[in-house]
Short mmCIF file of C-alpha atoms in Angstrom, two decimals:
data_model
loop_
_atom_site.label_atom_id
_atom_site.label_comp_id
_atom_site.label_asym_id
_atom_site.label_seq_id
_atom_site.Cartn_x
_atom_site.Cartn_y
_atom_site.Cartn_z
CA MET A 1258 -38.79 -87.08 -62.08
CA GLY A 1259 -36.05 -88.14 -64.46
CA CYS A 1260 -33.34 -86.33 -62.49
CA GLY A 1261 -30.63 -88.76 -63.54
CA PRO A 1262 -27.55 -89.80 -61.59
CA LYS A 1263 -25.81 -87.84 -58.89
CA LEU A 1264 -22.95 -85.63 -59.97
CA GLY A 1265 -19.54 -87.09 -60.26
CA LYS A 1266 -16.33 -86.56 -62.14
CA ASN A 1267 -16.71 -88.79 -65.16
CA GLN A 1268 -15.90 -88.80 -68.84
CA ASN A 1269 -18.98 -86.80 -69.75
CA ASN A 1270 -18.83 -84.38 -66.83
CA PRO A 1271 -15.24 -84.27 -65.50
CA GLU A 1272 -15.75 -81.00 -63.64
CA PRO A 1273 -19.38 -79.87 -63.28
CA PRO A 1274 -19.57 -76.17 -64.16
CA ASN A 1275 -20.76 -73.45 -61.85
CA ILE A 1276 -23.78 -71.51 -63.13
CA LEU A 1277 -24.29 -67.80 -62.54
CA PHE A 1278 -27.69 -66.83 -63.93
CA ILE A 1279 -28.13 -63.04 -63.89
CA LEU A 1280 -31.73 -61.99 -64.44
CA SER A 1281 -32.89 -58.39 -64.76
CA ASP A 1282 -36.44 -57.08 -65.01
CA ASP A 1283 -37.71 -55.50 -68.25
CA HIS A 1284 -34.16 -54.72 -69.46
CA THR A 1285 -35.29 -54.88 -73.05
CA SER A 1286 -33.00 -55.61 -75.99
CA GLN A 1287 -33.31 -51.98 -77.20
CA GLY A 1288 -31.47 -51.00 -74.01
CA TRP A 1289 -28.56 -53.44 -74.34
CA GLY A 1290 -26.69 -51.77 -77.17
CA ILE A 1291 -25.52 -55.09 -78.63
CA TYR A 1292 -28.73 -55.56 -80.64
CA GLY A 1293 -28.40 -52.33 -82.61
CA GLY A 1294 -31.25 -49.84 -82.76
CA ILE A 1295 -31.57 -46.12 -82.09
CA LEU A 1296 -30.17 -46.37 -78.54
CA GLU A 1297 -27.05 -48.30 -79.51
CA ASP A 1298 -24.71 -45.32 -79.13
CA TYR A 1299 -26.31 -44.06 -75.91
CA VAL A 1300 -26.60 -47.02 -73.52
CA GLN A 1301 -23.82 -47.76 -71.04
CA ASN A 1302 -23.04 -51.36 -71.94
CA GLY A 1303 -19.31 -51.97 -71.61
CA ASN A 1304 -19.72 -55.08 -69.46
CA ILE A 1305 -22.66 -56.45 -71.40
CA ASP A 1306 -20.55 -56.05 -74.51
CA ARG A 1307 -17.64 -57.71 -72.72
CA LEU A 1308 -19.84 -60.69 -71.89
CA ALA A 1309 -21.10 -60.84 -75.48
CA SER A 1310 -17.60 -60.69 -76.96
CA GLU A 1311 -16.59 -63.61 -74.75
CA GLY A 1312 -19.77 -65.59 -75.29
CA MET A 1313 -22.76 -66.04 -77.57
CA VAL A 1314 -25.74 -63.71 -78.09
CA LEU A 1315 -29.17 -65.12 -78.87
CA ASN A 1316 -30.88 -63.11 -81.60
CA ASN A 1317 -34.22 -64.89 -81.31
CA ALA A 1318 -34.94 -65.73 -77.68
CA PHE A 1319 -38.60 -65.27 -76.79
CA CYS A 1320 -40.86 -65.15 -73.77
CA THR A 1321 -43.89 -67.43 -73.58
CA ASN A 1322 -45.93 -65.02 -71.42
CA SER A 1323 -44.47 -61.54 -71.34
CA ILE A 1324 -44.94 -60.40 -67.77
CA CYS A 1325 -42.74 -60.69 -64.68
CA SER A 1326 -44.11 -63.53 -62.53
CA PRO A 1327 -45.11 -65.93 -65.32
CA SER A 1328 -41.80 -65.55 -67.12
CA ARG A 1329 -39.85 -66.21 -63.94
CA ALA A 1330 -41.98 -69.28 -63.29
CA SER A 1331 -41.31 -70.54 -66.81
CA ILE A 1332 -37.57 -69.99 -66.43
CA LEU A 1333 -37.53 -72.03 -63.21
CA THR A 1334 -39.88 -74.83 -64.27
CA GLY A 1335 -39.36 -75.06 -68.03
CA GLN A 1336 -43.14 -74.98 -68.38
CA TYR A 1337 -45.85 -72.82 -69.92
CA SER A 1338 -48.14 -70.93 -67.56
CA HIS A 1339 -51.01 -73.42 -67.81
CA LEU A 1340 -48.74 -76.11 -66.33
CA ASN A 1341 -46.89 -74.18 -63.62
CA GLN A 1342 -50.12 -72.29 -62.79
CA VAL A 1343 -48.54 -68.85 -62.68
CA TYR A 1344 -50.76 -67.02 -65.16
CA THR A 1345 -50.72 -63.40 -64.00
CA LEU A 1346 -49.03 -61.47 -61.17
CA SER A 1347 -50.87 -62.98 -58.21
CA GLU A 1348 -50.20 -66.71 -58.19
CA PRO A 1349 -47.38 -68.51 -56.38
CA LEU A 1350 -45.84 -71.62 -57.80
CA PRO A 1351 -47.77 -74.56 -56.32
CA ARG A 1352 -46.16 -76.08 -53.24
CA ASN A 1353 -43.64 -78.78 -54.07
CA HIS A 1354 -43.82 -77.97 -57.76
CA PRO A 1355 -40.67 -79.18 -59.55
CA ASN A 1356 -38.11 -76.59 -60.60
CA ILE A 1357 -34.54 -76.53 -61.86
CA ALA A 1358 -33.08 -75.33 -58.56
CA ARG A 1359 -34.46 -78.36 -56.73
CA THR A 1360 -33.28 -80.66 -59.51
CA LEU A 1361 -29.73 -79.34 -59.38
CA SER A 1362 -29.71 -79.27 -55.56
CA ASN A 1363 -30.72 -82.92 -55.54
CA ASN A 1364 -27.80 -83.65 -57.82
CA GLY A 1365 -24.95 -82.09 -55.92
CA TYR A 1366 -25.26 -78.36 -56.66
CA GLN A 1367 -25.44 -75.55 -54.13
CA SER A 1368 -28.40 -73.43 -55.22
CA ALA A 1369 -29.35 -69.91 -54.23
CA VAL A 1370 -31.50 -66.99 -55.37
CA ILE A 1371 -30.81 -63.41 -54.29
CA GLY A 1372 -32.82 -60.36 -55.37
CA LYS A 1373 -36.16 -60.18 -57.08
CA TRP A 1374 -38.38 -63.26 -56.67
CA HIS A 1375 -41.92 -61.98 -57.35
CA LEU A 1376 -43.64 -65.34 -57.06
CA VAL A 1377 -45.69 -64.61 -53.90
CA GLY A 1378 -44.94 -67.83 -52.07
CA LYS A 1379 -41.82 -69.03 -50.31
CA PRO A 1380 -38.98 -69.96 -52.68
CA GLU A 1381 -38.64 -73.74 -52.81
CA GLY A 1382 -35.86 -75.95 -54.08
CA PHE A 1383 -33.11 -73.48 -53.19
CA ASP A 1384 -30.56 -74.22 -50.51
CA TYR A 1385 -30.54 -70.48 -49.76
CA TYR A 1386 -32.69 -67.51 -50.65
CA ASN A 1387 -32.69 -63.83 -49.77
CA VAL A 1388 -35.26 -62.03 -51.86
CA LEU A 1389 -37.15 -58.78 -52.27
CA PRO A 1390 -40.78 -58.73 -51.13
CA GLY A 1391 -42.81 -58.16 -54.29
CA GLN A 1392 -41.21 -55.54 -56.48
CA GLY A 1393 -39.04 -54.37 -53.64
CA ARG A 1394 -37.70 -50.84 -53.62
CA TYR A 1395 -34.71 -49.25 -55.27
CA TRP A 1396 -33.30 -47.52 -52.21
CA ASN A 1397 -32.38 -49.29 -48.97
CA PRO A 1398 -34.13 -52.48 -50.10
CA ILE A 1399 -35.64 -54.96 -47.70
CA PHE A 1400 -34.92 -58.68 -48.13
CA LYS A 1401 -36.70 -61.73 -46.78
CA SER A 1402 -34.98 -65.05 -46.11
CA GLU A 1403 -35.75 -68.35 -44.41
CA GLU A 1404 -35.34 -66.70 -41.02
CA ASN A 1405 -38.02 -64.03 -41.55
CA TRP A 1406 -40.19 -65.37 -44.37
CA SER A 1407 -43.92 -64.64 -44.70
CA ASP A 1408 -45.89 -65.34 -47.86
CA GLY A 1409 -46.97 -62.37 -49.93
CA TYR A 1410 -45.32 -59.04 -50.53
CA ASP A 1411 -45.30 -57.68 -46.98
CA SER A 1412 -41.89 -56.30 -46.09
CA SER A 1413 -42.41 -55.78 -42.36
CA THR A 1414 -40.59 -58.99 -41.43
CA GLY A 1415 -37.58 -58.39 -43.67
CA THR A 1416 -34.10 -56.98 -43.20
CA GLU A 1417 -33.11 -53.60 -44.65
CA HIS A 1418 -29.84 -53.14 -46.52
CA GLU A 1419 -28.47 -49.67 -47.12
CA GLY A 1420 -27.76 -48.60 -50.68
CA PHE A 1421 -29.12 -48.83 -54.22
CA SER A 1422 -30.91 -52.10 -55.01
CA THR A 1423 -28.80 -53.23 -57.98
CA ASP A 1424 -25.57 -52.65 -56.05
CA VAL A 1425 -26.95 -54.36 -52.95
CA VAL A 1426 -28.12 -57.46 -54.83
CA THR A 1427 -24.66 -57.86 -56.33
CA ASP A 1428 -22.90 -57.40 -53.00
CA LEU A 1429 -25.16 -59.96 -51.34
CA THR A 1430 -24.56 -62.37 -54.21
CA ILE A 1431 -20.79 -62.08 -53.90
CA ASP A 1432 -20.97 -62.36 -50.12
CA HIS A 1433 -22.92 -65.61 -50.43
CA LEU A 1434 -20.54 -67.00 -53.05
CA ASN A 1435 -17.66 -66.28 -50.72
CA LYS A 1436 -19.26 -68.62 -48.19
CA ARG A 1437 -19.83 -71.45 -50.67
CA ASP A 1438 -18.43 -74.96 -50.37
CA LYS A 1439 -15.67 -74.81 -52.97
CA ASN A 1440 -15.80 -78.57 -53.40
CA LYS A 1441 -19.27 -78.36 -54.94
CA PRO A 1442 -20.55 -76.49 -58.01
CA PHE A 1443 -23.08 -73.70 -57.54
CA LEU A 1444 -26.26 -72.53 -59.21
CA MET A 1445 -26.68 -68.87 -58.36
CA PHE A 1446 -29.63 -66.75 -59.50
CA CYS A 1447 -28.69 -63.07 -59.15
CA ASN A 1448 -31.97 -61.25 -59.82
CA PHE A 1449 -32.04 -57.48 -60.22
CA LYS A 1450 -35.13 -55.36 -59.66
CA ALA A 1451 -33.83 -53.04 -62.36
CA THR A 1452 -34.91 -51.93 -64.89
CA HIS A 1453 -38.51 -52.12 -63.67
CA GLU A 1454 -40.67 -49.04 -63.28
CA PRO A 1455 -40.05 -46.48 -61.67
CA PHE A 1456 -36.65 -46.80 -63.44
CA ASP A 1457 -34.64 -45.28 -60.60
CA TYR A 1458 -30.86 -44.99 -60.70
CA PRO A 1459 -27.93 -44.38 -58.35
CA GLU A 1460 -26.58 -40.90 -57.71
CA ARG A 1461 -23.59 -41.57 -59.96
CA TYR A 1462 -25.86 -41.51 -63.01
CA LYS A 1463 -28.10 -38.55 -62.22
CA ASP A 1464 -26.44 -36.33 -64.84
CA LEU A 1465 -26.10 -38.99 -67.53
CA TYR A 1466 -27.90 -37.77 -70.71
CA LYS A 1467 -28.35 -34.30 -69.25
CA ASP A 1468 -29.07 -31.65 -71.90
CA ILE A 1469 -29.18 -34.10 -74.81
CA ASP A 1470 -32.11 -35.44 -76.81
CA ILE A 1471 -32.37 -39.18 -77.36
CA PRO A 1472 -33.50 -40.38 -80.83
CA GLU A 1473 -37.15 -41.42 -81.09
CA PRO A 1474 -38.62 -44.67 -82.41
CA GLU A 1475 -40.38 -44.23 -85.73
CA SER A 1476 -43.74 -45.28 -84.29
CA LEU A 1477 -43.59 -42.96 -81.27
CA LEU A 1478 -46.41 -40.79 -82.66
CA ASP A 1479 -48.79 -43.67 -83.34
CA PHE A 1480 -51.86 -42.05 -81.80
CA ASP A 1481 -54.55 -43.82 -83.82
CA GLN A 1482 -54.72 -47.60 -83.87
CA ASN A 1483 -56.87 -47.40 -86.99
CA ASN A 1484 -53.84 -46.19 -88.94
CA THR A 1485 -52.05 -49.50 -88.36
CA GLY A 1486 -54.97 -51.87 -87.99
CA ARG A 1487 -54.05 -52.62 -84.40
CA THR A 1488 -57.10 -54.05 -82.65
CA PHE A 1489 -56.61 -52.58 -79.15
CA HIS A 1490 -55.59 -49.30 -77.50
CA GLY A 1491 -52.51 -50.40 -75.55
CA GLN A 1492 -50.58 -48.87 -72.66
CA THR A 1493 -49.72 -45.43 -73.99
CA LEU A 1494 -47.02 -43.10 -72.72
CA GLU A 1495 -49.61 -40.62 -71.52
CA ARG A 1496 -50.60 -43.08 -68.81
CA LEU A 1497 -47.07 -43.02 -67.48
CA ALA A 1498 -47.33 -39.23 -67.29
CA ILE A 1499 -50.53 -39.61 -65.26
CA ARG A 1500 -48.60 -41.79 -62.82
CA TRP A 1501 -45.89 -39.15 -62.52
CA GLU A 1502 -48.54 -36.54 -61.76
CA LYS A 1503 -50.19 -38.69 -59.10
CA ALA A 1504 -46.83 -39.49 -57.50
CA THR A 1505 -46.02 -35.76 -57.45
CA LYS A 1506 -49.31 -34.65 -55.94
CA HIS A 1507 -49.84 -37.56 -53.56
CA PRO A 1508 -46.42 -39.02 -52.77
CA ASP A 1509 -47.63 -40.79 -49.64
CA GLU A 1510 -50.56 -42.43 -51.39
CA PHE A 1511 -49.11 -43.59 -54.69
CA TRP A 1512 -47.63 -47.09 -55.07
CA THR A 1513 -44.12 -45.85 -55.89
CA ASP A 1514 -41.98 -42.74 -56.31
CA TYR A 1515 -40.17 -41.72 -59.47
CA PRO A 1516 -36.85 -39.94 -59.88
CA GLY A 1517 -36.81 -36.44 -61.34
CA LEU A 1518 -40.24 -35.24 -60.23
CA PRO A 1519 -41.98 -32.91 -60.74
CA TYR A 1520 -41.78 -33.19 -64.51
CA PRO A 1521 -43.95 -30.40 -65.96
CA LEU A 1522 -45.95 -31.12 -69.12
CA GLU A 1523 -48.45 -28.26 -68.96
CA GLY A 1524 -49.09 -26.19 -72.07
CA LEU A 1525 -47.83 -28.80 -74.53
CA ASP A 1526 -49.82 -30.11 -77.46
CA SER A 1527 -50.25 -33.87 -77.86
CA ILE A 1528 -47.15 -34.33 -79.99
CA GLN A 1529 -44.90 -32.20 -77.78
CA ARG A 1530 -46.27 -33.92 -74.71
CA ARG A 1531 -45.60 -37.44 -75.98
CA LYS A 1532 -42.10 -36.49 -77.10
CA LYS A 1533 -41.27 -35.05 -73.71
CA ILE A 1534 -42.69 -38.06 -71.86
CA TYR A 1535 -40.54 -40.31 -74.03
CA GLN A 1536 -37.37 -38.40 -73.17
CA LYS A 1537 -37.82 -38.91 -69.46
CA LEU A 1538 -38.78 -42.57 -69.81
CA VAL A 1539 -35.87 -43.51 -72.03
CA LYS A 1540 -33.27 -41.54 -70.08
CA ASP A 1541 -34.37 -42.92 -66.72
CA PHE A 1542 -34.46 -46.42 -68.21
CA MET A 1543 -30.92 -46.16 -69.56
CA ARG A 1544 -29.61 -44.66 -66.31
CA CYS A 1545 -31.17 -47.58 -64.46
CA GLY A 1546 -29.64 -49.98 -66.98
CA ALA A 1547 -26.21 -48.38 -66.55
CA ALA A 1548 -26.18 -49.61 -62.95
CA VAL A 1549 -26.99 -53.13 -64.14
CA ASN A 1550 -24.06 -52.94 -66.53
CA ASP A 1551 -21.76 -51.84 -63.68
CA ASN A 1552 -22.74 -54.79 -61.56
CA ILE A 1553 -22.39 -57.34 -64.33
CA GLY A 1554 -18.81 -56.16 -64.53
CA LYS A 1555 -18.38 -56.56 -60.80
CA LEU A 1556 -19.64 -60.14 -60.97
CA LEU A 1557 -17.40 -61.01 -63.92
CA ASP A 1558 -14.40 -59.54 -62.12
CA TYR A 1559 -15.23 -61.60 -59.05
CA LEU A 1560 -15.25 -64.85 -61.03
CA GLU A 1561 -11.84 -64.01 -62.48
CA GLU A 1562 -10.41 -63.06 -59.09
CA GLN A 1563 -11.62 -66.39 -57.71
CA GLY A 1564 -10.03 -68.27 -60.61
CA ILE A 1565 -13.34 -69.88 -61.58
CA ALA A 1566 -14.32 -67.88 -64.67
CA ASP A 1567 -13.37 -70.64 -67.12
CA ASN A 1568 -15.57 -73.20 -65.38
CA THR A 1569 -18.53 -70.92 -64.71
CA ILE A 1570 -21.42 -70.56 -67.12
CA VAL A 1571 -22.62 -66.96 -67.03
CA VAL A 1572 -26.03 -66.07 -68.39
CA TYR A 1573 -27.43 -62.58 -68.56
CA THR A 1574 -31.03 -62.14 -69.65
CA ALA A 1575 -34.19 -60.20 -68.84
CA ASP A 1576 -37.53 -61.71 -67.92
CA GLN A 1577 -39.07 -60.17 -71.06
CA GLY A 1578 -38.82 -57.15 -73.33
CA TYR A 1579 -40.32 -53.70 -72.88
CA PHE A 1580 -41.71 -50.88 -75.00
CA LEU A 1581 -39.61 -47.73 -74.95
CA GLY A 1582 -42.01 -45.55 -76.94
CA GLU A 1583 -42.58 -47.95 -79.85
CA HIS A 1584 -46.24 -47.74 -80.94
CA GLY A 1585 -46.47 -44.91 -78.40
CA PHE A 1586 -46.30 -47.54 -75.63
CA PHE A 1587 -44.49 -48.29 -72.41
CA ASP A 1588 -44.79 -51.58 -70.45
CA LYS A 1589 -44.76 -55.10 -71.96
CA ARG A 1590 -47.34 -57.97 -72.02
CA LEU A 1591 -47.84 -58.17 -75.79
CA ILE A 1592 -46.77 -60.55 -78.54
CA TYR A 1593 -45.23 -57.58 -80.38
CA GLU A 1594 -41.49 -57.89 -80.89
CA GLU A 1595 -40.28 -55.32 -78.33
CA SER A 1596 -42.17 -57.13 -75.58
CA LEU A 1597 -41.86 -60.71 -76.81
CA ARG A 1598 -38.11 -60.71 -77.34
CA MET A 1599 -35.79 -61.68 -74.48
CA PRO A 1600 -32.22 -60.41 -74.78
CA PHE A 1601 -29.88 -63.21 -73.82
CA VAL A 1602 -26.12 -63.74 -73.70
CA ILE A 1603 -24.23 -66.76 -72.40
CA ARG A 1604 -20.52 -67.28 -71.73
CA TYR A 1605 -18.87 -70.65 -71.16
CA PRO A 1606 -15.25 -70.61 -72.33
CA LYS A 1607 -14.94 -74.41 -72.30
CA GLU A 1608 -17.65 -74.86 -74.93
CA ILE A 1609 -18.81 -71.61 -76.49
CA LYS A 1610 -16.66 -69.64 -78.86
CA GLY A 1611 -16.74 -65.92 -78.10
CA GLY A 1612 -18.29 -63.22 -80.26
CA GLN A 1613 -20.89 -65.51 -81.84
CA ARG A 1614 -24.60 -65.05 -82.61
CA LEU A 1615 -27.36 -67.65 -82.69
CA ASP A 1616 -30.46 -67.15 -84.84
CA ASP A 1617 -32.39 -70.25 -83.72
CA ILE A 1618 -35.72 -69.71 -81.98
CA ILE A 1619 -35.14 -70.24 -78.25
CA LEU A 1620 -37.83 -70.00 -75.54
CA ASN A 1621 -37.66 -69.30 -71.83
CA ILE A 1622 -38.99 -72.82 -71.20
CA ASP A 1623 -35.70 -74.06 -72.72
CA PHE A 1624 -33.47 -72.43 -70.10
CA ALA A 1625 -34.07 -75.07 -67.40
CA ALA A 1626 -33.36 -77.87 -69.86
CA LEU A 1627 -30.07 -76.20 -70.82
CA LEU A 1628 -28.97 -75.87 -67.19
CA ALA A 1629 -29.80 -79.51 -66.49
CA ASP A 1630 -27.79 -80.50 -69.56
CA TYR A 1631 -24.74 -78.54 -68.41
CA ALA A 1632 -25.02 -80.13 -64.97
CA GLY A 1633 -24.85 -83.58 -66.56
CA ILE A 1634 -28.45 -84.42 -65.68
CA GLU A 1635 -30.86 -86.15 -68.03
CA LYS A 1636 -33.66 -83.74 -68.90
CA PRO A 1637 -36.32 -83.99 -66.18
CA ALA A 1638 -39.74 -85.13 -67.37
CA TYR A 1639 -41.45 -82.01 -66.03
CA ILE A 1640 -39.62 -79.68 -68.44
CA GLN A 1641 -41.47 -78.85 -71.65
CA GLY A 1642 -38.53 -77.04 -73.17
CA VAL A 1643 -35.46 -78.46 -74.90
CA SER A 1644 -31.76 -77.96 -74.20
CA PHE A 1645 -30.02 -75.79 -76.79
CA ARG A 1646 -26.51 -76.75 -75.75
CA GLU A 1647 -25.70 -78.22 -79.17
CA ASN A 1648 -27.09 -75.10 -80.85
CA LEU A 1649 -24.63 -73.02 -78.84
CA LYS A 1650 -21.80 -75.22 -80.10
CA GLY A 1651 -22.87 -74.69 -83.71
CA ASN A 1652 -24.65 -78.03 -84.06
CA THR A 1653 -28.31 -77.06 -84.30
CA PRO A 1654 -30.43 -80.24 -84.55
CA SER A 1655 -32.16 -80.69 -87.90
CA ASN A 1656 -35.55 -80.88 -86.19
CA TRP A 1657 -35.15 -77.67 -84.16
CA ARG A 1658 -38.33 -75.58 -83.92
CA LYS A 1659 -39.14 -73.12 -86.71
CA GLN A 1660 -41.95 -71.43 -84.82
CA MET A 1661 -42.94 -70.55 -81.27
CA TYR A 1662 -46.18 -70.33 -79.27
CA TYR A 1663 -47.07 -67.46 -76.93
CA ARG A 1664 -49.94 -66.82 -74.53
CA TYR A 1665 -50.80 -63.81 -72.35
CA TRP A 1666 -53.51 -64.31 -69.72
CA LEU A 1667 -53.79 -61.02 -67.77
CA HIS A 1668 -56.75 -59.62 -69.70
CA HIS A 1669 -57.63 -55.93 -69.85
CA PRO A 1670 -59.67 -54.26 -72.63
CA ASP A 1671 -56.66 -52.13 -73.58
CA ARG A 1672 -54.35 -55.17 -73.60
CA PRO A 1673 -56.63 -58.15 -74.28
CA ALA A 1674 -55.71 -61.70 -73.43
CA HIS A 1675 -54.29 -63.39 -76.51
CA PHE A 1676 -52.25 -66.24 -77.93
CA GLY A 1677 -50.28 -66.54 -81.13
CA VAL A 1678 -47.49 -68.07 -83.15
CA ARG A 1679 -44.36 -66.51 -84.56
CA ASN A 1680 -42.11 -68.17 -87.12
CA GLU A 1681 -39.04 -66.89 -88.92
CA ARG A 1682 -41.04 -64.42 -91.00
CA TYR A 1683 -44.67 -64.17 -89.92
CA LYS A 1684 -46.68 -63.62 -86.77
CA LEU A 1685 -50.35 -64.41 -86.15
CA ALA A 1686 -52.25 -63.65 -82.94
CA LEU A 1687 -55.81 -64.03 -81.73
CA PHE A 1688 -56.79 -61.43 -79.14
CA TYR A 1689 -59.62 -63.47 -77.66
CA GLY A 1690 -60.40 -60.93 -74.95
CA GLN A 1691 -61.63 -63.11 -72.07
CA ASP A 1692 -60.59 -63.02 -68.41
CA LEU A 1693 -61.22 -66.76 -67.80
CA GLY A 1694 -61.41 -66.10 -64.08
CA MET A 1695 -57.70 -65.27 -63.76
CA LYS A 1696 -56.55 -63.15 -60.83
CA GLY A 1697 -56.14 -59.44 -61.51
CA THR A 1698 -57.97 -59.48 -64.83
CA SER A 1699 -60.72 -57.14 -65.99
CA LYS A 1700 -64.20 -58.62 -66.34
CA GLU A 1701 -64.85 -56.35 -69.33
CA THR A 1702 -64.40 -58.64 -72.30
CA THR A 1703 -63.51 -57.66 -75.86
CA GLU A 1704 -64.56 -59.12 -79.18
CA PRO A 1705 -62.09 -61.64 -80.59
CA ALA A 1706 -59.78 -60.02 -83.13
CA TRP A 1707 -56.89 -61.23 -85.30
CA GLU A 1708 -53.58 -59.58 -86.09
CA PHE A 1709 -51.05 -60.74 -88.67
CA TYR A 1710 -47.64 -59.27 -89.46
CA ASP A 1711 -45.11 -59.93 -92.19
CA LEU A 1712 -41.92 -59.31 -90.20
CA GLN A 1713 -39.78 -59.21 -93.32
CA LYS A 1714 -41.74 -56.39 -94.95
CA ASP A 1715 -42.95 -54.83 -91.72
CA PRO A 1716 -40.39 -55.49 -88.94
CA LYS A 1717 -41.81 -52.72 -86.73
CA GLU A 1718 -45.32 -54.25 -86.89
CA GLN A 1719 -47.06 -51.12 -88.07
CA HIS A 1720 -49.47 -52.78 -90.50
CA ASN A 1721 -51.92 -55.49 -89.48
CA ALA A 1722 -52.24 -57.47 -92.71
CA TYR A 1723 -54.87 -59.91 -91.48
CA GLY A 1724 -57.53 -60.42 -94.15
CA GLU A 1725 -55.37 -59.29 -97.06
CA LEU A 1726 -55.67 -61.64 -100.04
CA GLU A 1727 -51.94 -62.10 -100.64
CA TYR A 1728 -51.57 -63.67 -97.19
CA GLY A 1729 -54.67 -65.86 -97.26
CA THR A 1730 -52.86 -69.17 -97.68
CA ILE A 1731 -50.15 -68.26 -95.17
CA ILE A 1732 -52.69 -67.23 -92.53
CA LYS A 1733 -54.58 -70.47 -93.03
CA GLU A 1734 -51.35 -72.43 -92.55
CA MET A 1735 -50.48 -70.44 -89.45
CA LYS A 1736 -53.89 -71.04 -87.91
CA LEU A 1737 -53.26 -74.74 -88.32
CA ALA A 1738 -49.79 -74.30 -86.82
CA MET A 1739 -51.33 -72.46 -83.88
CA LEU A 1740 -53.66 -75.36 -83.18
CA GLN A 1741 -50.78 -77.79 -83.45
CA GLU A 1742 -48.65 -75.80 -81.01
CA ARG A 1743 -51.51 -75.58 -78.53
CA GLU A 1744 -52.01 -79.33 -78.75
CA LYS A 1745 -48.28 -79.97 -78.45
CA TYR A 1746 -48.01 -78.07 -75.17
CA GLY A 1747 -51.42 -79.07 -73.82
CA ASP A 1748 -52.86 -75.55 -73.84
CA THR A 1749 -56.24 -76.34 -75.40
CA ASP A 1750 -58.75 -74.45 -73.18
CA GLY A 1751 -60.76 -77.59 -72.58
CA ASN A 1752 -61.98 -76.27 -69.22
CA TYR A 1753 -63.34 -72.97 -70.56
CA ASP A 1754 -66.74 -73.16 -72.27
CA VAL A 1755 -66.51 -69.60 -73.56
CA MET A 1756 -63.25 -70.44 -75.29
CA LYS A 1757 -64.71 -73.54 -76.91
CA SER A 1758 -67.26 -71.41 -78.76
CA ILE A 1759 -64.68 -68.77 -79.70
CA LEU A 1760 -62.26 -71.38 -81.02
CA ALA A 1761 -64.97 -73.16 -82.96
CA ARG A 1762 -65.93 -69.90 -84.64
CA GLU A 1763 -62.46 -68.45 -85.25
CA PHE A 1764 -60.85 -71.66 -86.52
CA GLN A 1765 -63.66 -72.95 -88.69
#
């Protein structure tokens, strides 16, 4: 499908670069330190900062569906969820579906994925894979490979590796790279489980942040959605505390175990309780992230020791953002900035000047197009995204996008299904509240509701300005833009009768 010629040393591609794509889970930009914010002076980020100082940081990279499996599918395929058919957390990529690993493998690259996969079915297109079943576990993780694969998240057929997951994934990645054919370039996906809930960390970080209080986000005490005009309840921190309690009382029955339990919250009022919940969440999250930072350093050191750092593209990103107490939330899923934003840094000494920032709007569907471009391959027809290689060199095309389209499908009344557009200043979303028969969704629908934010005046999205007269013309324009984006990407809901009536009413 438009894969282009086989690799070769030519004028345009004299030495095809290696690609090391490091992908973490939920490691939100607030936890990177290089994006500023209240945690900037607390996170352990020496190696992330090292990578940023030697490469370019994307200030406006966004997810198209902010949840683990769909984002990973979009990264691999360059497609929105309605095309790659990974809508929620339960769908595999369709068999023989095109992806960037297969494209590069067919064009002379050695491709591999090690670590978190989370796409149910057998990895395809990779020359080698060794992946966690489902979420995997933080301690003594089990991996499944071609030799012991079974679809689904069952770990009984896998192989256990002693140690902490983030360290193990890195060691396995380096071990595989040591066995590579040095006459061929590689595409290596090194996928960490961290920093996914339960936010565990290695023993070396158990005392990090001990006896100190971490600063709080200004919207931590947002208890009443009516104060902001938010149209749904959301995933509040108190629900995380309920999980801690269940894991403490019934450790053999709960789906995971958390570090630092029991964590008593008895006798606290609602404000004290939320503040204390936040402290545990944010400290555990940063401890977990500290191990990611360690292992990024280990990978960078390895490339230098091998003498291949200059010809290796290194990407570090997370599959989406995450709420660390903002709006009183944890988790992701939403079009709000903390969840929507993907932290992203790329280093390629041959082309990218170090210490730079890019403000252009970049999407996760663009990543596959970029990798194909670097490999000297004409953009495959299956990819909806666009290469941003020229943007990274300081030559942003004049027709580069000024807005982006987002859609979340995993409906629940507290986090309704929705789609929206975000441009350089404004954001508009329709929480349409329908399950549409998707796996894992709630059948309890919600009434369609709009939210609109002026990100210049209200960067923390604490005031839903939908319906306010001063924004009437802008909202009308953005509704039209939303329809145009949906048409552009082919996400028009033509197969859903309930959506036809909602769209006819809401866009009249």
